[in-house]
Structures are given as C-alpha cells and as structure tokens.
C-alpha cells in the first residue's frame, strides 16, 4: 500500500474499520479529483455542507480577506467582530420572528449541546424528549438524545431524563409533559433516511409544546441553507421552533455551528452563572466570513428557486429504474431506496469505481444519499444519473 495511505491508517484516528481511502487533491464545483486526476462527482456535498459548491470563489475570497484582516483574537463573546455580527444579522433576516439571537459555536454537536442547555436553563426543567432514529452529534450530550442501544452500551452512561417519541406519530406526543424542558426534532429526518413530516405533524408538535410550556428545538443542521428549497426547512413546513440548531452549510465549507433563539430566551444563558456556556473558537471570524459569503451567494444566484426542479429531475431520471423501490425527497435531499442492504453495499463499490461519492444513512442501510451542491446544473444532474443508472444496472 502506498505510503500516504499507510500513514493515514496508522496516524489518523479511524472512525470505522473500512474507510474509503481515496485521496483528494483538489475539489471544484460538484467534483473532487485524486492526485492521479480521477474525477469523482460529490453527490452528497460532504454531507450537506458544500451547498455552494467546492472552491466557490466568493467563499475563498472571503476566507483570504478575513484571514489577512484577523483570525482568532479573543474568546467568543467579548470583542465585537464584524463577520460574526453581520452574519448573525443576515441569518436573523431569513428566520421567522422572534428567532434573532445567534450563539455561534464550532460544530453541529456543539449547537445541539448549547440548545439543550439553553432549554433546561430557561424552563428550569430537566427532562428532554427526542425522536427515535435521529442523529444529533457524537458528544456525550448529543449522543444522549440519540436512541441507540449499540452506542449507549458502548459509551454509556448517557444523560438521564430523555424520553423518546416516534417521528410522524401524533399519538406519542403525550410523552411531552409539564416536566419536559424541550423536544428536539429534525423537521426532515436526515440519518433516518430522509423521512418527510406528514401533513400537520409539525403543527401538532408545536401545539403540544405550547400546551405544556416545552421549548421546541429544530435541528436544521442538514436541512438548512437551501437544502429543501427554502433557506430553512421550517419555512417550507410553516412551523417556527423556539430554538434552531445550525451547522454544516452554515460555514460555507468551514467549521461553524450555531443555536438561534429569541433574545428573551437567549439572555438567560449569560448570567447566574455568567460564563455558563463559553467557547474559545465559536464563531471564528474566518468561518463567519466564509458562511456569510456562502449565504449571500445562495441569495444572489437565486439558488433556492432551482432546488425543487433539480431534485425532481433526479427523481424522474432514477425513479423508474427496476432496482429503485422508492425515493424519499425534500428539495435536493434524497434517499434512493434499494430495499436491501446487500445491494447498497454493492452499489457503493460500483460508485467508487465509477467516480461517484455517495453515502448511506446512519439509521437506514438500504438507501443511498443524494444531496449534491445546490449549484449542480441540469446537465450535471443528467450526467450523474447516467452513471448511477449504469451502477444500478450492474446490481
Ligand atoms: N444533527 C444532524 C441532523 C446531523 O446530520 C449532524 C451530522 O451529521 C449533526 C447534528 C452533528 O453535526 P457535527 O458533525 O457538525 O457535530
């Protein structure tokens, strides 16, 4: 095995026994390239991160400019840093009222941690409700709101006081009680294999939270920044949470997370005790500059207006194939259901040979993921589908 791959296996902490082991030399638009010049179509945008495409010049210019001006100066929340403030104000413009206070962190898991702490602190309650088959991150707190015997046996004890509901099951909403600080839910479940909320479900969830004084937290870490065709999925489904968690595409390719709430709720985290939630690098100025540039690009290029059409094109070009059992989709977030994990493992091998980077889902190993950069053109959608169909034919 070539030396760099040997060093990767020896010196890089591994996440699974079977990494892809493909070296990346350069990435541009919807593609990345190996040092040998082999092209891969990235049809998952680094798992819903690179919504404005790899190497987007607007983002790289913003990064270089901000890196020249200043990088880290002081821990989060003390100095006024223009990229943070401007980005927070822009995000607030696109969120429904009263969501206008942005607390920046470094990642999705940290956004979830902050949101859970904020809800406990604001309500004075200690119990939390989360959905089965949801993924919210790998830190202890975020893993505690993921129901998995396998993970909790390996890493427990988890946080106490978590109750579970099934997504899309209104009869479970009674588990949300006057003891519940918060309910954490993805408006479209990602790692469950793209599960779309049924008509009226999110509204019923909102009503139940209001009845018992529980805060509703949306995890929009995968669905944010245009993925479902609206800037945020909450607008697509017409329900406003009390807190929203953002990450992934938030940083335009740089590491950034945030939890956002109203000023009324957010203020409680700043006192009694002060410094009850702090971060050194949260809202790093270079990451905020990158994220703001990416968000402006989505707006200026009118990307939101093309998401539905391109998502539907994928569905049309792949949906008729005999190996495809069904497609679940919200905008440009698709799960292509093959019905058998054996087939999924095989198609992943075909994808690797044929230059397609896809992935399966943590809680669904019978479907593959399509969530490309929103910048993908109709021609690129057609070319990707031609290769994917060829791989499906070989199953
Ligand atoms: N929430 C959702 C819905 C996610 O998909 C992820 C990551 O895949 C996370 C939270 C955790 O984000 P991070 O990996 O940045 O900690």
mmCIF file of C-alpha atoms and ligand atoms in Angstrom:
data_model
loop_
_atom_site.group_PDB
_atom_site.id
_atom_site.type_symbol
_atom_site.label_atom_id
_atom_site.label_comp_id
_atom_site.label_asym_id
_atom_site.label_seq_id
_atom_site.Cartn_x
_atom_site.Cartn_y
_atom_site.Cartn_z
ATOM 1 C CA UNK A 1 0.000 0.000 0.000
ATOM 2 C CA UNK A 2 1.234 3.445 -0.885
ATOM 3 C CA UNK A 3 2.940 5.379 1.983
ATOM 4 C CA UNK A 4 0.316 8.120 2.466
ATOM 5 C CA UNK A 5 -2.479 5.564 2.897
ATOM 6 C CA UNK A 6 -0.329 3.592 5.341
ATOM 7 C CA UNK A 7 0.282 6.781 7.340
ATOM 8 C CA UNK A 8 -3.445 7.626 7.194
ATOM 9 C CA UNK A 9 -4.287 4.257 8.728
ATOM 10 C CA UNK A 10 -1.528 4.488 11.316
ATOM 11 C CA UNK A 11 -1.632 8.133 12.385
ATOM 12 C CA UNK A 12 -5.190 9.293 11.778
ATOM 13 C CA UNK A 13 -7.760 8.207 14.369
ATOM 14 C CA UNK A 14 -10.170 5.985 12.484
ATOM 15 C CA UNK A 15 -13.973 6.217 12.530
ATOM 16 C CA UNK A 16 -14.701 2.771 11.073
ATOM 17 C CA UNK A 17 -12.837 -0.380 10.026
ATOM 18 C CA UNK A 18 -13.484 0.399 6.340
ATOM 19 C CA UNK A 19 -12.626 3.964 5.270
ATOM 20 C CA UNK A 20 -12.917 4.846 1.569
ATOM 21 C CA UNK A 21 -9.156 5.512 1.304
ATOM 22 C CA UNK A 22 -9.482 7.737 -1.777
ATOM 23 C CA UNK A 23 -7.027 10.646 -1.720
ATOM 24 C CA UNK A 24 -8.333 14.087 -2.570
ATOM 25 C CA UNK A 25 -6.013 16.508 -4.339
ATOM 26 C CA UNK A 26 -8.422 19.240 -5.405
ATOM 27 C CA UNK A 27 -12.163 19.994 -5.367
ATOM 28 C CA UNK A 28 -14.182 22.267 -7.608
ATOM 29 C CA UNK A 29 -17.929 22.721 -8.125
ATOM 30 C CA UNK A 30 -19.623 19.324 -7.742
ATOM 31 C CA UNK A 31 -16.407 17.327 -8.247
ATOM 32 C CA UNK A 32 -13.228 16.387 -6.491
ATOM 33 C CA UNK A 33 -10.106 14.954 -8.077
ATOM 34 C CA UNK A 34 -7.460 12.456 -6.940
ATOM 35 C CA UNK A 35 -3.737 13.160 -7.460
ATOM 36 C CA UNK A 36 -3.908 10.786 -10.476
ATOM 37 C CA UNK A 37 -6.609 13.041 -11.957
ATOM 38 C CA UNK A 38 -9.574 10.704 -11.431
ATOM 39 C CA UNK A 39 -12.776 12.705 -11.105
ATOM 40 C CA UNK A 40 -15.467 11.955 -8.510
ATOM 41 C CA UNK A 41 -18.901 13.544 -8.580
ATOM 42 C CA UNK A 42 -19.635 14.550 -4.993
ATOM 43 C CA UNK A 43 -23.366 13.892 -4.901
ATOM 44 C CA UNK A 44 -23.633 14.483 -1.144
ATOM 45 C CA UNK A 45 -21.805 17.837 -0.777
ATOM 46 C CA UNK A 46 -19.669 16.474 2.076
ATOM 47 C CA UNK A 47 -22.980 15.519 3.787
ATOM 48 C CA UNK A 48 -24.961 18.696 3.144
ATOM 49 C CA UNK A 49 -22.027 21.067 3.753
ATOM 50 C CA UNK A 50 -20.820 22.379 0.384
ATOM 51 C CA UNK A 51 -24.179 23.807 -0.733
ATOM 52 C CA UNK A 52 -22.468 26.493 -2.848
ATOM 53 C CA UNK A 53 -20.052 24.003 -4.433
ATOM 54 C CA UNK A 54 -16.413 23.216 -3.740
ATOM 55 C CA UNK A 55 -13.891 26.011 -4.195
ATOM 56 C CA UNK A 56 -16.576 28.644 -4.657
ATOM 57 C CA UNK A 57 -14.566 31.823 -5.462
ATOM 58 C CA UNK A 58 -16.894 34.060 -3.413
ATOM 59 C CA UNK A 59 -16.160 31.936 -0.347
ATOM 60 C CA UNK A 60 -12.417 31.509 -0.902
ATOM 61 C CA UNK A 61 -12.018 35.251 -1.431
ATOM 62 C CA UNK A 62 -13.909 35.994 1.792
ATOM 63 C CA UNK A 63 -11.706 33.498 3.658
ATOM 64 C CA UNK A 64 -8.463 35.033 2.338
ATOM 65 C CA UNK A 65 -9.625 38.580 3.013
ATOM 66 C CA UNK A 66 -10.672 37.814 6.593
ATOM 67 C CA UNK A 67 -7.527 35.749 7.279
ATOM 68 C CA UNK A 68 -5.462 38.773 6.240
ATOM 69 C CA UNK A 69 -7.513 41.163 8.442
ATOM 70 C CA UNK A 70 -7.597 38.999 11.582
ATOM 71 C CA UNK A 71 -8.149 35.422 12.678
ATOM 72 C CA UNK A 72 -8.556 34.463 16.333
ATOM 73 C CA UNK A 73 -8.161 37.434 18.675
ATOM 74 C CA UNK A 74 -10.143 36.670 21.830
ATOM 75 C CA UNK A 75 -12.556 34.006 23.107
ATOM 76 C CA UNK A 76 -16.132 34.186 21.811
ATOM 77 C CA UNK A 77 -18.468 36.868 23.103
ATOM 78 C CA UNK A 78 -16.089 39.593 24.305
ATOM 79 C CA UNK A 79 -14.924 41.632 21.322
ATOM 80 C CA UNK A 80 -17.139 42.966 18.541
ATOM 81 C CA UNK A 81 -16.121 41.024 15.430
ATOM 82 C CA UNK A 82 -17.713 42.320 12.251
ATOM 83 C CA UNK A 83 -18.037 38.962 10.377
ATOM 84 C CA UNK A 84 -19.913 37.414 13.327
ATOM 85 C CA UNK A 85 -22.264 40.341 13.802
ATOM 86 C CA UNK A 86 -23.016 40.785 10.104
ATOM 87 C CA UNK A 87 -23.626 37.071 9.640
ATOM 88 C CA UNK A 88 -25.891 36.799 12.699
ATOM 89 C CA UNK A 89 -27.958 39.757 11.465
ATOM 90 C CA UNK A 90 -28.293 38.211 7.986
ATOM 91 C CA UNK A 91 -29.367 34.828 9.403
ATOM 92 C CA UNK A 92 -31.951 36.602 11.582
ATOM 93 C CA UNK A 93 -33.409 38.265 8.463
ATOM 94 C CA UNK A 94 -34.122 34.833 6.970
ATOM 95 C CA UNK A 95 -35.525 33.241 10.129
ATOM 96 C CA UNK A 96 -39.083 33.925 11.240
ATOM 97 C CA UNK A 97 -39.538 36.198 14.270
ATOM 98 C CA UNK A 98 -38.667 36.004 17.089
ATOM 99 C CA UNK A 99 -35.557 33.929 16.192
ATOM 100 C CA UNK A 100 -32.927 36.653 16.100
ATOM 101 C CA UNK A 101 -30.265 35.888 18.734
ATOM 102 C CA UNK A 102 -27.461 33.726 17.324
ATOM 103 C CA UNK A 103 -24.980 31.917 19.557
ATOM 104 C CA UNK A 104 -22.085 30.704 17.384
ATOM 105 C CA UNK A 105 -20.177 27.532 18.198
ATOM 106 C CA UNK A 106 -17.906 25.239 16.166
ATOM 107 C CA UNK A 107 -19.989 22.269 15.052
ATOM 108 C CA UNK A 108 -23.404 20.654 14.891
ATOM 109 C CA UNK A 109 -22.958 18.601 18.050
ATOM 110 C CA UNK A 110 -21.981 21.750 19.935
ATOM 111 C CA UNK A 111 -25.032 23.580 18.600
ATOM 112 C CA UNK A 112 -27.186 20.761 19.985
ATOM 113 C CA UNK A 113 -25.345 20.855 23.324
ATOM 114 C CA UNK A 114 -25.953 24.598 23.593
ATOM 115 C CA UNK A 115 -29.623 24.291 22.639
ATOM 116 C CA UNK A 116 -30.280 21.579 25.236
ATOM 117 C CA UNK A 117 -28.537 23.597 27.951
ATOM 118 C CA UNK A 118 -30.439 26.738 26.974
ATOM 119 C CA UNK A 119 -33.786 24.912 27.160
ATOM 120 C CA UNK A 120 -33.003 23.423 30.573
ATOM 121 C CA UNK A 121 -31.810 26.770 31.885
ATOM 122 C CA UNK A 122 -34.798 28.737 30.523
ATOM 123 C CA UNK A 123 -37.525 26.334 31.653
ATOM 124 C CA UNK A 124 -35.857 25.151 34.874
ATOM 125 C CA UNK A 125 -36.940 21.651 33.820
ATOM 126 C CA UNK A 126 -34.649 18.666 33.433
ATOM 127 C CA UNK A 127 -36.363 16.138 31.134
ATOM 128 C CA UNK A 128 -35.891 16.117 27.358
ATOM 129 C CA UNK A 129 -37.734 14.441 24.506
ATOM 130 C CA UNK A 130 -36.079 13.270 21.302
ATOM 131 C CA UNK A 131 -37.079 11.231 18.262
ATOM 132 C CA UNK A 132 -36.167 7.660 17.545
ATOM 133 C CA UNK A 133 -33.780 7.223 14.606
ATOM 134 C CA UNK A 134 -32.428 10.757 14.917
ATOM 135 C CA UNK A 135 -28.762 11.704 14.865
ATOM 136 C CA UNK A 136 -27.690 14.929 16.577
ATOM 137 C CA UNK A 137 -23.925 14.532 17.005
ATOM 138 C CA UNK A 138 -21.296 12.479 18.791
ATOM 139 C CA UNK A 139 -20.543 14.402 22.005
ATOM 140 C CA UNK A 140 -21.936 12.927 25.213
ATOM 141 C CA UNK A 141 -24.961 15.240 25.396
ATOM 142 C CA UNK A 142 -25.806 14.961 21.699
ATOM 143 C CA UNK A 143 -25.381 11.192 21.793
ATOM 144 C CA UNK A 144 -27.738 11.042 24.775
ATOM 145 C CA UNK A 145 -30.562 12.299 22.560
ATOM 146 C CA UNK A 146 -29.915 9.558 20.001
ATOM 147 C CA UNK A 147 -31.682 6.335 20.845
ATOM 148 C CA UNK A 148 -29.261 3.518 20.137
ATOM 149 C CA UNK A 149 -28.564 0.516 22.379
ATOM 150 C CA UNK A 150 -25.373 -0.136 20.447
ATOM 151 C CA UNK A 151 -23.984 3.344 21.120
ATOM 152 C CA UNK A 152 -25.216 3.700 24.699
ATOM 153 C CA UNK A 153 -23.881 0.231 25.627
ATOM 154 C CA UNK A 154 -20.505 1.217 24.212
ATOM 155 C CA UNK A 155 -20.338 4.773 25.612
ATOM 156 C CA UNK A 156 -22.885 4.992 28.453
ATOM 157 C CA UNK A 157 -23.938 6.170 30.922
ATOM 158 C CA UNK A 158 -25.752 8.782 28.859
ATOM 159 C CA UNK A 159 -27.552 11.877 30.192
ATOM 160 C CA UNK A 160 -30.573 10.893 32.295
ATOM 161 C CA UNK A 161 -34.133 12.114 31.736
ATOM 162 C CA UNK A 162 -34.555 11.531 27.986
ATOM 163 C CA UNK A 163 -37.926 10.266 26.711
ATOM 164 C CA UNK A 164 -38.469 9.014 23.169
ATOM 165 C CA UNK A 165 -41.129 9.651 20.575
ATOM 166 C CA UNK A 166 -41.521 8.231 17.074
ATOM 167 C CA UNK A 167 -41.279 10.798 14.262
ATOM 168 C CA UNK A 168 -44.604 11.351 12.486
ATOM 169 C CA UNK A 169 -46.618 9.566 15.243
ATOM 170 C CA UNK A 170 -49.045 12.072 16.817
ATOM 171 C CA UNK A 171 -50.103 9.518 19.451
ATOM 172 C CA UNK A 172 -46.618 9.743 21.039
ATOM 173 C CA UNK A 173 -46.953 13.475 21.693
ATOM 174 C CA UNK A 174 -48.481 12.737 25.127
ATOM 175 C CA UNK A 175 -44.939 11.864 26.279
ATOM 176 C CA UNK A 176 -44.237 15.613 26.185
ATOM 177 C CA UNK A 177 -45.352 16.798 29.618
ATOM 178 C CA UNK A 178 -45.024 19.712 32.031
ATOM 179 C CA UNK A 179 -41.713 18.200 33.133
ATOM 180 C CA UNK A 180 -40.251 18.379 29.620
ATOM 181 C CA UNK A 181 -37.746 21.182 29.026
ATOM 182 C CA UNK A 182 -37.519 20.622 25.294
ATOM 183 C CA UNK A 183 -38.339 18.447 22.324
ATOM 184 C CA UNK A 184 -35.533 18.065 19.806
ATOM 185 C CA UNK A 185 -36.589 17.154 16.285
ATOM 186 C CA UNK A 186 -35.316 17.422 12.722
ATOM 187 C CA UNK A 187 -38.080 18.892 10.528
ATOM 188 C CA UNK A 188 -36.956 16.363 7.899
ATOM 189 C CA UNK A 189 -35.160 13.404 9.457
ATOM 190 C CA UNK A 190 -31.777 13.007 7.766
ATOM 191 C CA UNK A 191 -29.976 9.949 9.097
ATOM 192 C CA UNK A 192 -33.236 8.019 9.383
ATOM 193 C CA UNK A 193 -33.057 8.011 5.574
ATOM 194 C CA UNK A 194 -34.873 11.245 4.629
ATOM 195 C CA UNK A 195 -38.228 10.987 6.442
ATOM 196 C CA UNK A 196 -40.609 13.773 5.451
ATOM 197 C CA UNK A 197 -43.031 15.187 8.064
ATOM 198 C CA UNK A 198 -46.611 14.164 7.412
ATOM 199 C CA UNK A 199 -49.176 16.896 6.853
ATOM 200 C CA UNK A 200 -49.967 18.508 10.208
ATOM 201 C CA UNK A 201 -47.339 16.613 12.254
ATOM 202 C CA UNK A 202 -45.006 19.534 12.980
ATOM 203 C CA UNK A 203 -48.009 21.762 13.746
ATOM 204 C CA UNK A 204 -49.293 19.173 16.242
ATOM 205 C CA UNK A 205 -45.833 19.034 17.817
ATOM 206 C CA UNK A 206 -45.798 22.840 18.111
ATOM 207 C CA UNK A 207 -49.289 22.830 19.700
ATOM 208 C CA UNK A 208 -48.345 20.170 22.251
ATOM 209 C CA UNK A 209 -45.199 22.107 23.233
ATOM 210 C CA UNK A 210 -47.268 25.274 23.698
ATOM 211 C CA UNK A 211 -49.839 23.425 25.833
ATOM 212 C CA UNK A 212 -47.249 22.220 28.350
ATOM 213 C CA UNK A 213 -44.697 25.064 28.147
ATOM 214 C CA UNK A 214 -41.990 22.989 26.490
ATOM 215 C CA UNK A 215 -39.450 24.545 24.110
ATOM 216 C CA UNK A 216 -39.442 23.164 20.579
ATOM 217 C CA UNK A 217 -35.936 22.761 19.128
ATOM 218 C CA UNK A 218 -35.458 22.122 15.425
ATOM 219 C CA UNK A 219 -32.221 20.524 14.306
ATOM 220 C CA UNK A 220 -31.736 22.114 10.861
ATOM 221 C CA UNK A 221 -28.117 21.077 10.647
ATOM 222 C CA UNK A 222 -28.756 19.044 7.470
ATOM 223 C CA UNK A 223 -31.796 20.886 6.170
ATOM 224 C CA UNK A 224 -30.561 24.476 6.488
ATOM 225 C CA UNK A 225 -29.290 26.848 3.819
ATOM 226 C CA UNK A 226 -31.467 25.857 0.906
ATOM 227 C CA UNK A 227 -31.269 22.077 1.044
ATOM 228 C CA UNK A 228 -35.058 21.630 0.998
ATOM 229 C CA UNK A 229 -35.697 24.569 -1.367
ATOM 230 C CA UNK A 230 -36.278 27.205 1.315
ATOM 231 C CA UNK A 231 -33.429 28.855 3.211
ATOM 232 C CA UNK A 232 -34.638 26.876 6.259
ATOM 233 C CA UNK A 233 -36.978 23.877 6.276
ATOM 234 C CA UNK A 234 -39.111 25.485 8.997
ATOM 235 C CA UNK A 235 -40.351 27.947 6.352
ATOM 236 C CA UNK A 236 -41.185 25.117 3.944
ATOM 237 C CA UNK A 237 -43.282 23.386 6.608
ATOM 238 C CA UNK A 238 -44.605 26.584 8.206
ATOM 239 C CA UNK A 239 -43.700 25.880 11.853
ATOM 240 C CA UNK A 240 -41.449 28.107 13.979
ATOM 241 C CA UNK A 241 -39.463 26.473 16.789
ATOM 242 C CA UNK A 242 -38.199 28.218 19.935
ATOM 243 C CA UNK A 243 -34.597 27.274 19.175
ATOM 244 C CA UNK A 244 -32.946 26.137 15.939
ATOM 245 C CA UNK A 245 -29.593 24.371 15.595
ATOM 246 C CA UNK A 246 -27.482 25.144 12.519
ATOM 247 C CA UNK A 247 -24.136 23.822 11.262
ATOM 248 C CA UNK A 248 -22.793 22.040 8.159
ATOM 249 C CA UNK A 249 -23.612 24.503 5.297
ATOM 250 C CA UNK A 250 -23.668 27.356 7.858
ATOM 251 C CA UNK A 251 -19.873 27.695 7.483
ATOM 252 C CA UNK A 252 -19.772 27.546 3.671
ATOM 253 C CA UNK A 253 -17.198 24.725 3.978
ATOM 254 C CA UNK A 254 -15.548 25.985 7.168
ATOM 255 C CA UNK A 255 -16.344 24.573 10.648
ATOM 256 C CA UNK A 256 -19.170 26.531 12.248
ATOM 257 C CA UNK A 257 -22.284 25.806 14.288
ATOM 258 C CA UNK A 258 -24.944 27.944 15.947
ATOM 259 C CA UNK A 259 -28.046 27.744 18.071
ATOM 260 C CA UNK A 260 -30.530 30.530 17.494
ATOM 261 C CA UNK A 261 -33.430 31.658 19.665
ATOM 262 C CA UNK A 262 -35.294 34.788 20.661
ATOM 263 C CA UNK A 263 -33.420 37.422 22.677
ATOM 264 C CA UNK A 264 -35.862 36.737 25.542
ATOM 265 C CA UNK A 265 -34.836 33.089 25.774
ATOM 266 C CA UNK A 266 -31.167 33.520 24.850
ATOM 267 C CA UNK A 267 -30.417 36.121 27.527
ATOM 268 C CA UNK A 268 -30.694 33.599 30.381
ATOM 269 C CA UNK A 269 -27.509 31.854 29.305
ATOM 270 C CA UNK A 270 -25.390 34.939 30.031
ATOM 271 C CA UNK A 271 -25.919 35.130 33.813
ATOM 272 C CA UNK A 272 -26.381 33.171 37.047
ATOM 273 C CA UNK A 273 -23.822 31.882 36.444
ATOM 274 C CA UNK A 274 -22.068 34.120 33.938
ATOM 275 C CA UNK A 275 -19.862 32.127 31.567
ATOM 276 C CA UNK A 276 -22.146 29.090 31.876
ATOM 277 C CA UNK A 277 -21.672 28.391 28.189
ATOM 278 C CA UNK A 278 -18.423 29.534 26.603
ATOM 279 C CA UNK A 279 -16.233 28.620 23.657
ATOM 280 C CA UNK A 280 -12.794 29.723 22.504
ATOM 281 C CA UNK A 281 -13.203 29.340 18.763
ATOM 282 C CA UNK A 282 -17.016 29.508 18.366
ATOM 283 C CA UNK A 283 -17.920 31.964 15.600
ATOM 284 C CA UNK A 284 -14.351 32.114 14.317
ATOM 285 C CA UNK A 285 -14.143 35.252 12.131
ATOM 286 C CA UNK A 286 -12.817 33.362 9.085
ATOM 287 C CA UNK A 287 -15.620 30.786 9.363
ATOM 288 C CA UNK A 288 -18.253 33.516 9.750
ATOM 289 C CA UNK A 289 -16.862 35.411 6.756
ATOM 290 C CA UNK A 290 -16.994 32.183 4.709
ATOM 291 C CA UNK A 291 -20.522 31.378 5.870
ATOM 292 C CA UNK A 292 -21.799 34.863 5.137
ATOM 293 C CA UNK A 293 -20.272 34.788 1.645
ATOM 294 C CA UNK A 294 -21.905 31.405 1.007
ATOM 295 C CA UNK A 295 -25.291 32.632 2.206
ATOM 296 C CA UNK A 296 -25.056 35.760 0.033
ATOM 297 C CA UNK A 297 -24.145 33.520 -2.911
ATOM 298 C CA UNK A 298 -27.268 31.377 -2.361
ATOM 299 C CA UNK A 299 -29.363 34.550 -2.341
ATOM 300 C CA UNK A 300 -27.643 36.439 -5.197
ATOM 301 C CA UNK A 301 -27.558 33.448 -7.558
ATOM 302 C CA UNK A 302 -31.205 32.610 -6.840
ATOM 303 C CA UNK A 303 -30.218 29.031 -5.963
ATOM 304 C CA UNK A 304 -33.326 28.454 -3.841
ATOM 305 C CA UNK A 305 -35.507 28.792 -6.929
ATOM 306 C CA UNK A 306 -33.805 25.884 -8.734
ATOM 307 C CA UNK A 307 -33.637 23.329 -5.903
ATOM 308 C CA UNK A 308 -37.089 21.834 -6.421
ATOM 309 C CA UNK A 309 -36.609 21.476 -10.193
ATOM 310 C CA UNK A 310 -33.225 19.756 -9.844
ATOM 311 C CA UNK A 311 -34.476 17.484 -7.042
ATOM 312 C CA UNK A 312 -37.439 16.477 -9.221
ATOM 313 C CA UNK A 313 -35.074 15.811 -12.142
ATOM 314 C CA UNK A 314 -33.095 13.319 -10.026
ATOM 315 C CA UNK A 315 -36.367 11.672 -9.041
ATOM 316 C CA UNK A 316 -37.534 11.397 -12.666
ATOM 317 C CA UNK A 317 -34.229 10.084 -14.006
ATOM 318 C CA UNK A 318 -33.742 7.451 -11.278
ATOM 319 C CA UNK A 319 -37.270 6.683 -10.076
ATOM 320 C CA UNK A 320 -38.185 4.382 -12.980
ATOM 321 C CA UNK A 321 -35.225 2.017 -12.555
ATOM 322 C CA UNK A 322 -36.331 -1.506 -11.531
ATOM 323 C CA UNK A 323 -33.722 -1.649 -8.710
ATOM 324 C CA UNK A 324 -35.145 1.524 -7.120
ATOM 325 C CA UNK A 325 -38.006 0.696 -4.740
ATOM 326 C CA UNK A 326 -38.850 4.296 -3.861
ATOM 327 C CA UNK A 327 -37.344 7.750 -3.485
ATOM 328 C CA UNK A 328 -37.946 9.952 -0.434
ATOM 329 C CA UNK A 329 -37.189 13.583 -1.133
ATOM 330 C CA UNK A 330 -37.352 17.127 0.176
ATOM 331 C CA UNK A 331 -35.766 19.552 -2.313
ATOM 332 C CA UNK A 332 -32.240 18.315 -3.054
ATOM 333 C CA UNK A 333 -32.164 15.884 -0.120
ATOM 334 C CA UNK A 334 -32.950 12.418 -1.445
ATOM 335 C CA UNK A 335 -32.861 8.835 -0.192
ATOM 336 C CA UNK A 336 -32.890 6.302 -3.020
ATOM 337 C CA UNK A 337 -34.338 3.139 -1.516
ATOM 338 C CA UNK A 338 -32.972 -0.183 -2.789
ATOM 339 C CA UNK A 339 -34.788 -2.280 -0.183
ATOM 340 C CA UNK A 340 -31.756 -4.443 0.720
ATOM 341 C CA UNK A 341 -28.514 -3.604 2.490
ATOM 342 C CA UNK A 342 -26.679 -6.229 0.361
ATOM 343 C CA UNK A 343 -27.498 -4.182 -2.737
ATOM 344 C CA UNK A 344 -26.488 -0.973 -1.030
ATOM 345 C CA UNK A 345 -23.032 -2.297 -0.136
ATOM 346 C CA UNK A 346 -22.601 -3.472 -3.720
ATOM 347 C CA UNK A 347 -23.645 -0.173 -5.288
ATOM 348 C CA UNK A 348 -21.222 1.703 -3.031
ATOM 349 C CA UNK A 349 -18.394 -0.338 -4.593
ATOM 350 C CA UNK A 350 -19.697 0.419 -8.101
ATOM 351 C CA UNK A 351 -19.937 4.125 -7.202
ATOM 352 C CA UNK A 352 -16.329 4.166 -6.017
ATOM 353 C CA UNK A 353 -15.087 2.577 -9.253
ATOM 354 C CA UNK A 354 -17.281 4.829 -11.399
ATOM 355 C CA UNK A 355 -16.341 8.100 -9.723
ATOM 356 C CA UNK A 356 -19.396 8.824 -7.572
ATOM 357 C CA UNK A 357 -19.155 9.848 -3.924
ATOM 358 C CA UNK A 358 -22.369 8.932 -2.119
ATOM 359 C CA UNK A 359 -23.110 7.504 1.328
ATOM 360 C CA UNK A 360 -25.750 5.586 3.215
ATOM 361 C CA UNK A 361 -27.562 6.762 6.324
ATOM 362 C CA UNK A 362 -26.724 6.000 9.940
ATOM 363 C CA UNK A 363 -30.185 4.548 10.608
ATOM 364 C CA UNK A 364 -31.060 3.299 7.136
ATOM 365 C CA UNK A 365 -28.683 0.901 5.399
ATOM 366 C CA UNK A 366 -30.945 0.111 2.466
ATOM 367 C CA UNK A 367 -30.891 3.520 0.751
ATOM 368 C CA UNK A 368 -28.180 5.780 -0.648
ATOM 369 C CA UNK A 369 -27.981 9.523 -0.217
ATOM 370 C CA UNK A 370 -28.164 12.255 -2.852
ATOM 371 C CA UNK A 371 -27.631 15.789 -1.522
ATOM 372 C CA UNK A 372 -25.330 17.496 -4.036
ATOM 373 C CA UNK A 373 -24.170 21.108 -4.022
ATOM 374 C CA UNK A 374 -27.178 23.280 -4.862
ATOM 375 C CA UNK A 375 -25.055 24.705 -7.688
ATOM 376 C CA UNK A 376 -25.279 21.449 -9.662
ATOM 377 C CA UNK A 377 -26.500 22.140 -13.217
ATOM 378 C CA UNK A 378 -29.248 20.221 -15.038
ATOM 379 C CA UNK A 379 -26.537 18.782 -17.333
ATOM 380 C CA UNK A 380 -24.552 17.579 -14.305
ATOM 381 C CA UNK A 381 -27.696 16.030 -12.814
ATOM 382 C CA UNK A 382 -28.208 14.151 -16.101
ATOM 383 C CA UNK A 383 -24.565 13.009 -16.232
ATOM 384 C CA UNK A 384 -24.609 11.853 -12.577
ATOM 385 C CA UNK A 385 -27.866 9.953 -13.175
ATOM 386 C CA UNK A 386 -26.394 8.289 -16.281
ATOM 387 C CA UNK A 387 -23.505 6.938 -14.148
ATOM 388 C CA UNK A 388 -25.815 5.995 -11.256
ATOM 389 C CA UNK A 389 -28.149 4.121 -13.639
ATOM 390 C CA UNK A 390 -25.148 2.249 -15.028
ATOM 391 C CA UNK A 391 -24.246 1.224 -11.447
ATOM 392 C CA UNK A 392 -27.875 0.226 -10.733
ATOM 393 C CA UNK A 393 -27.861 -1.914 -13.905
ATOM 394 C CA UNK A 394 -24.907 -3.871 -12.537
ATOM 395 C CA UNK A 395 -26.632 -4.791 -9.240
HETATM 396 N N1 LIG B 1 -27.533 16.996 13.572
HETATM 397 C C1 LIG B 1 -27.718 16.438 12.359
HETATM 398 C C2 LIG B 1 -29.105 16.365 11.790
HETATM 399 C C3 LIG B 1 -26.641 15.924 11.644
HETATM 400 O O1 LIG B 1 -26.845 15.372 10.442
HETATM 401 C C4 LIG B 1 -25.343 16.028 12.205
HETATM 402 C C5 LIG B 1 -24.175 15.495 11.482
HETATM 403 O O2 LIG B 1 -24.276 14.684 10.594
HETATM 404 C C6 LIG B 1 -25.182 16.621 13.459
HETATM 405 C C7 LIG B 1 -26.302 17.105 14.112
HETATM 406 C C8 LIG B 1 -23.823 16.753 14.089
HETATM 407 O O3 LIG B 1 -23.056 17.694 13.429
HETATM 408 P P1 LIG B 1 -21.458 17.706 13.600
HETATM 409 O O4 LIG B 1 -20.939 16.508 12.861
HETATM 410 O O5 LIG B 1 -21.032 19.009 12.985
HETATM 411 O O6 LIG B 1 -21.178 17.639 15.061
#
